C-alpha atoms as one frame of an Amber mdcrd trajectory, in Angstrom:
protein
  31.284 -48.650   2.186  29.657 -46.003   4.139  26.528 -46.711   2.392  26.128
 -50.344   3.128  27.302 -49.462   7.022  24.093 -46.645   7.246  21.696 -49.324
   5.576  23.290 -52.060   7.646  22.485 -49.593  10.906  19.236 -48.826   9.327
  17.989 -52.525   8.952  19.283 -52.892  12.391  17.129 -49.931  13.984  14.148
 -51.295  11.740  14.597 -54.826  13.459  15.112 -53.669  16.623  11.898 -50.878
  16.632   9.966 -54.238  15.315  10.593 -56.614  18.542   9.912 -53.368  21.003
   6.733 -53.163  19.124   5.630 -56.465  18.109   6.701 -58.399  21.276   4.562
 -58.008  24.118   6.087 -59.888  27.073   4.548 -59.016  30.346   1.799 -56.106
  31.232   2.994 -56.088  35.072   4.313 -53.019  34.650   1.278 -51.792  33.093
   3.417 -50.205  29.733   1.880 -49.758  26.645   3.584 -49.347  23.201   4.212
 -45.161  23.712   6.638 -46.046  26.676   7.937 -48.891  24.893   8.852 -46.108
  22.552  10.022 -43.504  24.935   7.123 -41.546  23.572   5.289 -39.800  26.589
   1.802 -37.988  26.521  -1.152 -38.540  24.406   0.308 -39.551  20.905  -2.367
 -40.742  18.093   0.103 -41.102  15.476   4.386 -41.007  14.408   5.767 -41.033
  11.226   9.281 -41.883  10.842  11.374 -41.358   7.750  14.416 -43.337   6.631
  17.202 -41.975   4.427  20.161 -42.846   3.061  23.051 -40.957   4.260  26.924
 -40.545   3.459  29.530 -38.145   5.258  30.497 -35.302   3.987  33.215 -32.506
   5.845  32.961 -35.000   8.476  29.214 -34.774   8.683  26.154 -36.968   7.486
  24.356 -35.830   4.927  20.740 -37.131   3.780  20.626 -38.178   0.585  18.098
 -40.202  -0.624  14.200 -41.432   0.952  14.268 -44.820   1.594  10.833 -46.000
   3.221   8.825 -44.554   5.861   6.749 -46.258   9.136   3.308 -45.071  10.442
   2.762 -45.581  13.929  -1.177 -45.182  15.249  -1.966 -45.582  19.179  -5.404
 -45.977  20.726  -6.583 -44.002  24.115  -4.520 -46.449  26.011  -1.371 -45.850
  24.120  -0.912 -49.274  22.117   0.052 -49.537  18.843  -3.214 -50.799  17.025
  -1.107 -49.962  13.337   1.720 -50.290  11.830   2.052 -49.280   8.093   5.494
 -49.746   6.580   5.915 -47.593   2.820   8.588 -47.830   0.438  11.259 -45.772
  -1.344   8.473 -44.285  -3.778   5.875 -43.856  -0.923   3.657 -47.396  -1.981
   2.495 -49.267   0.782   4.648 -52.403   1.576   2.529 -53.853   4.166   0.250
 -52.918   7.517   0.371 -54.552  10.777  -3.125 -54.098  12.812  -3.436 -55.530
  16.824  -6.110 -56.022  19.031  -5.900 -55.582  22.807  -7.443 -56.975  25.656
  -9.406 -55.144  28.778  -6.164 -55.729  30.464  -4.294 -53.566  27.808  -2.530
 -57.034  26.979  -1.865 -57.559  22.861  -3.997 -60.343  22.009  -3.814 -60.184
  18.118  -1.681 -58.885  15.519  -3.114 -59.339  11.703  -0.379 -58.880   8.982
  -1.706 -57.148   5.407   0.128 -56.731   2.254   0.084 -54.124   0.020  -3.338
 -55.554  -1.206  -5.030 -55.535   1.980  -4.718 -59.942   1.929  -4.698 -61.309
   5.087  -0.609 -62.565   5.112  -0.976 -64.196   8.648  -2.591 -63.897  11.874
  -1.030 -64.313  15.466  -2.582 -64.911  18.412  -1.690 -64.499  21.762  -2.723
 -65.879  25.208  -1.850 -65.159  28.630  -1.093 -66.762  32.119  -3.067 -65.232
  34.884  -0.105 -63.184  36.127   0.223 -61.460  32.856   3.141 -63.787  31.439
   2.668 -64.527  27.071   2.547 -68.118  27.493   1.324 -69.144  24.060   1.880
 -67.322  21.088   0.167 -68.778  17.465   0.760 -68.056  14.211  -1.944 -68.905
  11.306  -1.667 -68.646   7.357  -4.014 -66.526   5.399  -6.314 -69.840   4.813
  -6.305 -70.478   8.962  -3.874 -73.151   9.305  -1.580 -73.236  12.431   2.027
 -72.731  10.575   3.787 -71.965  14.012   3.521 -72.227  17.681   5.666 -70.864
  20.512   5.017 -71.818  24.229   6.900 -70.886  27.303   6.709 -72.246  30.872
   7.805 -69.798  33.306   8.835 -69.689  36.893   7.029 -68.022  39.955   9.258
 -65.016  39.510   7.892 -64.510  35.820  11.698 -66.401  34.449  11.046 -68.038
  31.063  12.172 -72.111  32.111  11.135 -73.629  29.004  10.452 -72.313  25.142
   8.902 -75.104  23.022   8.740 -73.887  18.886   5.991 -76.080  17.370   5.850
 -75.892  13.238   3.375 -77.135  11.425   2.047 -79.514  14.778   5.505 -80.703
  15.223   8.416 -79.807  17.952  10.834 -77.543  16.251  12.821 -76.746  18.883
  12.600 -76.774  22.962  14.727 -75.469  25.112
């Protein structure tokens, strides 16, 4: 049981590490993926290591490698890749981004462990720095997913339409 809770809180830290990463919201604030992180100073490049773990004498104990995360940073402290590995150190996928003059992420390009093209988003901005469209195409080009948001004059998300495929999803 105390293996499946550590993998459970690993899967959970993995998830959660993704959206701080991945999402890029509003630039107002002018922060860039290290702070995101609560990384300070100039970073180029983190490695993180997951293990599995069980508790011995009232104490976790690492047992076994699990997968690994690359981190790389330009100058301006955004993540430009991601590289996730797994258990026997083989590349699972990479995740590169782009970034605007504004610092603002403006593309992120999903690879498999054969360098394909998986999919593509792209994102696009209101003038006051707001992620008002956000697409998503397939490795051939084709729009597979859409995600809009209308926001208020104090930057408060009012709408969320979910296009798939050309078609509402879901609006709310």
């Amino acid at each position: 049981n105390c293996r499946k809770f550590n993998k459970f809180l690993v899967n959970k830290f993995l998830i959660s590490i993704t959206c701080l990463v991945v999402i890029s919201c509003s630039t107002r604030e002018n922060k860039n993926s290290l702070t995101k992180l609560k990384l300070a100073g100039p970073v180029e490049k983190v490695t993180e290591k997951f293990y599995g773990a069980t508790e011995k004498f009232g104490e976790p104990e690492k047992t076994y490698f699990e997968s690994m995360r690359e981190y790389e940073f330009d100058k301006n402290g955004n993540l430009i890749k991601l590289s996730r590995y797994d258990r026997f150190e083989k590349l699972e996928y990479r995740e590169i981004s782009q970034f605007d003059s504004r610092q603002r992420q403006i593309e992120l390009s999903h690879y498999n462990s054969y360098g394909d093209l998986e999919y593509k988003n792209i994102f696009l901005y209101s003038e006051n720095g707001d992620t008002v469209d956000t697409r998503t195409y397939d490795s051939f080009g084709k729009l597979t997913d859409r995600r809009v948001e209308v926001f208020s004059d104090e930057s408060l998300t009012i709408e969320k339409i979910i296009y798939v495929e050309d078609k509402i999803y879901r609006k709310y």
